[in-house]
mmCIF file with all atom_site columns, C-alpha atoms in Angstrom:
data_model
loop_
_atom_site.group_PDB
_atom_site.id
_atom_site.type_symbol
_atom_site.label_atom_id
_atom_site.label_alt_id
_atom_site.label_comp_id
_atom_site.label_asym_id
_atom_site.label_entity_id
_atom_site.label_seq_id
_atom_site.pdbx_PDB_ins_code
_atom_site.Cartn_x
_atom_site.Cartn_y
_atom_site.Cartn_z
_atom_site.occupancy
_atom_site.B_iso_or_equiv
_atom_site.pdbx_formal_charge
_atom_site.auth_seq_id
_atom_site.auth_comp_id
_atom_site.auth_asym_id
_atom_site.auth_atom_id
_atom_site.pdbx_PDB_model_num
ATOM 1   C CA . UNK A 1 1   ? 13.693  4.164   16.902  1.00 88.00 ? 1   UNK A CA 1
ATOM 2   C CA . UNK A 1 2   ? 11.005  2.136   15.542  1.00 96.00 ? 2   UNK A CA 1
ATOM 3   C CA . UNK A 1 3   ? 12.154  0.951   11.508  1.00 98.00 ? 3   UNK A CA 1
ATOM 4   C CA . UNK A 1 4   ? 10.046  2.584   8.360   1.00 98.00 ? 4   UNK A CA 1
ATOM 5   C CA . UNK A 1 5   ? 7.354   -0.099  7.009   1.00 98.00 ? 5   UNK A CA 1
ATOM 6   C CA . UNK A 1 6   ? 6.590   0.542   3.633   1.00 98.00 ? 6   UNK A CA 1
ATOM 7   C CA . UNK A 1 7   ? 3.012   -0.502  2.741   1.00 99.00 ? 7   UNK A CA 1
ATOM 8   C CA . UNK A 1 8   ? 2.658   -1.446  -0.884  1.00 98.00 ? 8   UNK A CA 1
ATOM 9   C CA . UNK A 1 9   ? -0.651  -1.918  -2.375  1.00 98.00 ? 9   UNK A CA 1
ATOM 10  C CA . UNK A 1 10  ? -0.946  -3.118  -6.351  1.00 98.00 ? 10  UNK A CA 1
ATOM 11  C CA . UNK A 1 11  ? -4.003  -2.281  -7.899  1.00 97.00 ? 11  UNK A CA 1
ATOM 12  C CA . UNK A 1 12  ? -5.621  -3.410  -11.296 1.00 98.00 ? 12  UNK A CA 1
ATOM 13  C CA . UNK A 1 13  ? -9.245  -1.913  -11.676 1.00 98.00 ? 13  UNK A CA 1
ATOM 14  C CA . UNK A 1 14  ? -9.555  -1.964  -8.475  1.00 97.00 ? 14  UNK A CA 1
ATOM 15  C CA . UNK A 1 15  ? -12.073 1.570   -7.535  1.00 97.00 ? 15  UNK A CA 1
ATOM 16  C CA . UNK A 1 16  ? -14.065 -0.186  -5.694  1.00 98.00 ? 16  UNK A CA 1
ATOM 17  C CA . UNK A 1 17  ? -12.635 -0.789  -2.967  1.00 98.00 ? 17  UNK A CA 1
ATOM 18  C CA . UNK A 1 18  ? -8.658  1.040   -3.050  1.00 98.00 ? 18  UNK A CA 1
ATOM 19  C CA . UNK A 1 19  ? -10.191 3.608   -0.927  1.00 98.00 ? 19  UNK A CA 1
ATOM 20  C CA . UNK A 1 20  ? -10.809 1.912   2.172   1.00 98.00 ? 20  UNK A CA 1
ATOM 21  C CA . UNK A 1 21  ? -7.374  0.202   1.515   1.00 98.00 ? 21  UNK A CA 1
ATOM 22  C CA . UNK A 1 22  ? -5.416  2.897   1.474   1.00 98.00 ? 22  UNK A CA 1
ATOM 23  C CA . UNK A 1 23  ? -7.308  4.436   4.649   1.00 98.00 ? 23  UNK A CA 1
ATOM 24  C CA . UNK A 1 24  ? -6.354  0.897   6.522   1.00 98.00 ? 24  UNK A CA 1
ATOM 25  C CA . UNK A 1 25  ? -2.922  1.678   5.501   1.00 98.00 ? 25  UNK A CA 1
ATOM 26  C CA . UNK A 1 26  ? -2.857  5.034   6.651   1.00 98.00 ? 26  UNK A CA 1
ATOM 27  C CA . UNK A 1 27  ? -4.645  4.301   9.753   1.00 98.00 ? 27  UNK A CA 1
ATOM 28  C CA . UNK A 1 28  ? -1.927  2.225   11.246  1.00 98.00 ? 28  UNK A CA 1
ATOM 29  C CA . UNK A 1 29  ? -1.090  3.057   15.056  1.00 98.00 ? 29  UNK A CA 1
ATOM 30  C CA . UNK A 1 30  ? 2.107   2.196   14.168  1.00 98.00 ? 30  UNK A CA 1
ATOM 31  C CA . UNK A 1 31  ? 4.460   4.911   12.799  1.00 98.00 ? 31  UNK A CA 1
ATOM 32  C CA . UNK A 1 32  ? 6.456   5.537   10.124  1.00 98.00 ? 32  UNK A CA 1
ATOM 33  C CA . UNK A 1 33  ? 5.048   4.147   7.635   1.00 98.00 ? 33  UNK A CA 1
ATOM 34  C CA . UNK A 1 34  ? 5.215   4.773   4.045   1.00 98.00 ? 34  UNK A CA 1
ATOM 35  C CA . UNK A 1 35  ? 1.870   3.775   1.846   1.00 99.00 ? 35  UNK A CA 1
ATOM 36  C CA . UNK A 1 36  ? 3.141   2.962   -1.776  1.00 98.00 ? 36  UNK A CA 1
ATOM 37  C CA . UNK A 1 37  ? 0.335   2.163   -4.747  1.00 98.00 ? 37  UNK A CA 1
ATOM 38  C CA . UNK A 1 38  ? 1.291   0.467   -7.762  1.00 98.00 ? 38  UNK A CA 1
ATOM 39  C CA . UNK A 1 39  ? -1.445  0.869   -10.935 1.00 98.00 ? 39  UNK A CA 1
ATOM 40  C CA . UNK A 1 40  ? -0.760  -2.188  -12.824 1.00 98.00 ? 40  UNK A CA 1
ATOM 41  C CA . UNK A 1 41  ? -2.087  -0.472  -15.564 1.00 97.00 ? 41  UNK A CA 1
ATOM 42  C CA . UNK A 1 42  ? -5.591  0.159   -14.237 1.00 98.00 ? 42  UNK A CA 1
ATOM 43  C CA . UNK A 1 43  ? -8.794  1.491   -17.072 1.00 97.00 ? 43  UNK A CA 1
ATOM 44  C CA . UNK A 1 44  ? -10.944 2.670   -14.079 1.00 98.00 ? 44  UNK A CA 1
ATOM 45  C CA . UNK A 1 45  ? -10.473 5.538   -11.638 1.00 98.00 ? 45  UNK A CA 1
ATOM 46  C CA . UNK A 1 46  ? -7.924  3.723   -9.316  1.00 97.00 ? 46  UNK A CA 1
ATOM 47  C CA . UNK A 1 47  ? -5.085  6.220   -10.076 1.00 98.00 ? 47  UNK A CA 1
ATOM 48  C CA . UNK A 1 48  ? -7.214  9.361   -9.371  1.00 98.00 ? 48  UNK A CA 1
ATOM 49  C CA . UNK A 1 49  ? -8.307  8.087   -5.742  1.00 98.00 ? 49  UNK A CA 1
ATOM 50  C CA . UNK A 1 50  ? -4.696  7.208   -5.307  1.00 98.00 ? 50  UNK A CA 1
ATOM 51  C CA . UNK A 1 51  ? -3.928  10.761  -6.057  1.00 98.00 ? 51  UNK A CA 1
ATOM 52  C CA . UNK A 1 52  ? -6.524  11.779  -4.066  1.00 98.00 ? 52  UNK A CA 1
ATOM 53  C CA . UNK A 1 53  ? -4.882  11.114  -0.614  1.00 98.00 ? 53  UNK A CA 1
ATOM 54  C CA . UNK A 1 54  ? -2.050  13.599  -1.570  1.00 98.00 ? 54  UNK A CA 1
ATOM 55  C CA . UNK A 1 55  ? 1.632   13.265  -0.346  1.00 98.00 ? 55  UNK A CA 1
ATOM 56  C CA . UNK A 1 56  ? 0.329   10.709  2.180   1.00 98.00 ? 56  UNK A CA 1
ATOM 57  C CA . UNK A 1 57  ? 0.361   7.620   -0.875  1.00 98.00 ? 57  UNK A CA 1
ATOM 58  C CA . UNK A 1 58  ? 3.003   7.225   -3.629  1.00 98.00 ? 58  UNK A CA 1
ATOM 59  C CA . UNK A 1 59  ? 1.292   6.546   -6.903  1.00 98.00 ? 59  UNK A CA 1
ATOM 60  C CA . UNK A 1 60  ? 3.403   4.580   -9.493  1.00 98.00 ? 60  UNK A CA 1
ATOM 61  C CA . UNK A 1 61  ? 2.292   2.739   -12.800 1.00 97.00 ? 61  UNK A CA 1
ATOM 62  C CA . UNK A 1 62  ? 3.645   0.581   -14.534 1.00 97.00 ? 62  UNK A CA 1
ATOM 63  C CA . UNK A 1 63  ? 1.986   -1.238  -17.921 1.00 96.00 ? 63  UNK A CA 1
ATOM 64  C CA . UNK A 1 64  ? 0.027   -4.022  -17.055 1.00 97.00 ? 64  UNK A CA 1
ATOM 65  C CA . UNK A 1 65  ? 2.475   -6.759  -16.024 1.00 96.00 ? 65  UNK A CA 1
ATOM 66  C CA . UNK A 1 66  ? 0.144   -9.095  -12.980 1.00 96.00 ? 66  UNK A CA 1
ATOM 67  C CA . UNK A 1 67  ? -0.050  -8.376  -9.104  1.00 96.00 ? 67  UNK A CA 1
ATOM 68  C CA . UNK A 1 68  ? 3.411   -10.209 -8.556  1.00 97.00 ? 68  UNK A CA 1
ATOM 69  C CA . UNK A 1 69  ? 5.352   -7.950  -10.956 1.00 98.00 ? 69  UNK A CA 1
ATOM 70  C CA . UNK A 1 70  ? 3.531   -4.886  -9.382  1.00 98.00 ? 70  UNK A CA 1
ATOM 71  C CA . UNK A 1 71  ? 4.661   -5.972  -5.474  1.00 98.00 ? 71  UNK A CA 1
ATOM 72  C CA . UNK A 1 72  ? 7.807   -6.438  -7.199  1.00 98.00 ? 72  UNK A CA 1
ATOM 73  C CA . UNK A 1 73  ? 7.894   -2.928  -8.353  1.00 98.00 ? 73  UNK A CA 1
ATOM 74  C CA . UNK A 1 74  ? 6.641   -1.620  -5.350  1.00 98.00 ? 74  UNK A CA 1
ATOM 75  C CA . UNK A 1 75  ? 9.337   -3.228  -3.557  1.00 98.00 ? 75  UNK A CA 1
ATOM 76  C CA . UNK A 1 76  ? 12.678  -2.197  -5.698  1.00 98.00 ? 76  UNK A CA 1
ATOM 77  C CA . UNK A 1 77  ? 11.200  1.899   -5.161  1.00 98.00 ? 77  UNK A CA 1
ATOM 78  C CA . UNK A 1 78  ? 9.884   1.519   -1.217  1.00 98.00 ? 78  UNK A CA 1
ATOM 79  C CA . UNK A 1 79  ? 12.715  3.015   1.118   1.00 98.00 ? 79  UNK A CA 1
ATOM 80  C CA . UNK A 1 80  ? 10.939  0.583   3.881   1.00 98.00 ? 80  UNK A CA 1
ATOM 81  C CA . UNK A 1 81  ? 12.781  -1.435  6.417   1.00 98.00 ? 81  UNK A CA 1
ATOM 82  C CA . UNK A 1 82  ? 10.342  -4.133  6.121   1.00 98.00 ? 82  UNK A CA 1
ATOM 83  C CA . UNK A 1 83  ? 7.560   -4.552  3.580   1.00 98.00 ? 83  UNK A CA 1
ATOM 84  C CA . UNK A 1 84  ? 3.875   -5.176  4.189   1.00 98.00 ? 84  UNK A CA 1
ATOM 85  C CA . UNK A 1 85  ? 1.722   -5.983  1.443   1.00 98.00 ? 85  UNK A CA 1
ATOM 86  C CA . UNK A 1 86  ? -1.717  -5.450  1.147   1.00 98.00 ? 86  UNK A CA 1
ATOM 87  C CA . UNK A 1 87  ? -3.884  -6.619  -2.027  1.00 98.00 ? 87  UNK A CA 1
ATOM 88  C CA . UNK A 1 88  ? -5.923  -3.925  -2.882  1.00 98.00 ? 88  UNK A CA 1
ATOM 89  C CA . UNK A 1 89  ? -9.196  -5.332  -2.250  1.00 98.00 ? 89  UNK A CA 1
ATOM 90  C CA . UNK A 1 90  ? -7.832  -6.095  1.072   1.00 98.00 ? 90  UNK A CA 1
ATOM 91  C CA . UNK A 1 91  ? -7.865  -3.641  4.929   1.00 98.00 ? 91  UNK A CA 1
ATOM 92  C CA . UNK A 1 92  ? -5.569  -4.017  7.600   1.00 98.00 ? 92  UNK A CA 1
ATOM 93  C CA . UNK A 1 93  ? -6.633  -4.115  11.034  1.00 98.00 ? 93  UNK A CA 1
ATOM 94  C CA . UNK A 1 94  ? -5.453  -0.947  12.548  1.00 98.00 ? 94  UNK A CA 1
ATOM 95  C CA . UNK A 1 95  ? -3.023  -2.146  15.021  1.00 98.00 ? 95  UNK A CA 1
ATOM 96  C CA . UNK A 1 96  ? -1.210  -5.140  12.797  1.00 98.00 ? 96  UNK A CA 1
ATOM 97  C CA . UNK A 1 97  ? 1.642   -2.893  12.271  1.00 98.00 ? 97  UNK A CA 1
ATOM 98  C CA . UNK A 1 98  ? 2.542   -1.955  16.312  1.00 98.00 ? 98  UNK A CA 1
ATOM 99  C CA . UNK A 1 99  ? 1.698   -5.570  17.282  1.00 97.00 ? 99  UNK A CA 1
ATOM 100 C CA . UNK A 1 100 ? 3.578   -7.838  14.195  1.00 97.00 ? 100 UNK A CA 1
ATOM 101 C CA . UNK A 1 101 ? 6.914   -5.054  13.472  1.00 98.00 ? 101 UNK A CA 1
ATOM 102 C CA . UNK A 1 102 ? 8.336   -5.907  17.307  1.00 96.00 ? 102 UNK A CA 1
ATOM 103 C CA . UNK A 1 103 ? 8.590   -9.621  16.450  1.00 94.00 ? 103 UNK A CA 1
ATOM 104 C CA . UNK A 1 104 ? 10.377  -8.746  13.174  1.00 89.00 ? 104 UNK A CA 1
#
């Protein structure tokens, strides 16, 4: 049974470009995953395109504390196995997951 990687992405006015962050998450050949966002406190519409993808992203916020204390965050509420972050401004390649979590 392949462990639960919890993908946690902190975002700070980042509308822009969470969108196609979140889609690299999701689009991970590599399953389960869980795709976590952490709003650092965010003016812009981050936390509605968060909200957008539904049950498939947690949205948390938090006041705005700096990327580390927002990975931090993330990290104390993922249920993940391992962590993978991923800056919000960021994309994954779609098969880092299946090809990295085996040498964990």
């Amino acid at each position: 049974m392949n462990p639960l990687v919890s993908i946690i992405i902190p975002c700070f006015n980042a509308e822009k470009y969470l969108r196609e962050a979140v889609e690299s998450a999701l689009a991970q050949t590599y399953r389960p995953i869980e795709v976590i966002v952490v709003d650092d406190g965010s003016t812009d519409a981050g936390p509605e395109i968060a909200r957008s993808f539904g049950d498939r992203v947690r949205l948390v916020s938090q006041n705005r504390c700096g990327a580390s204390a927002a990975r931090n965050h993330g990290m104390n509420i993922a249920n993940g196995y391992l962590i993978q972050f991923l800056d919000a401004d960021d994309l994954l390649d779609p098969i880092k997951l299946e090809r990295q979590v085996p040498l964990a």
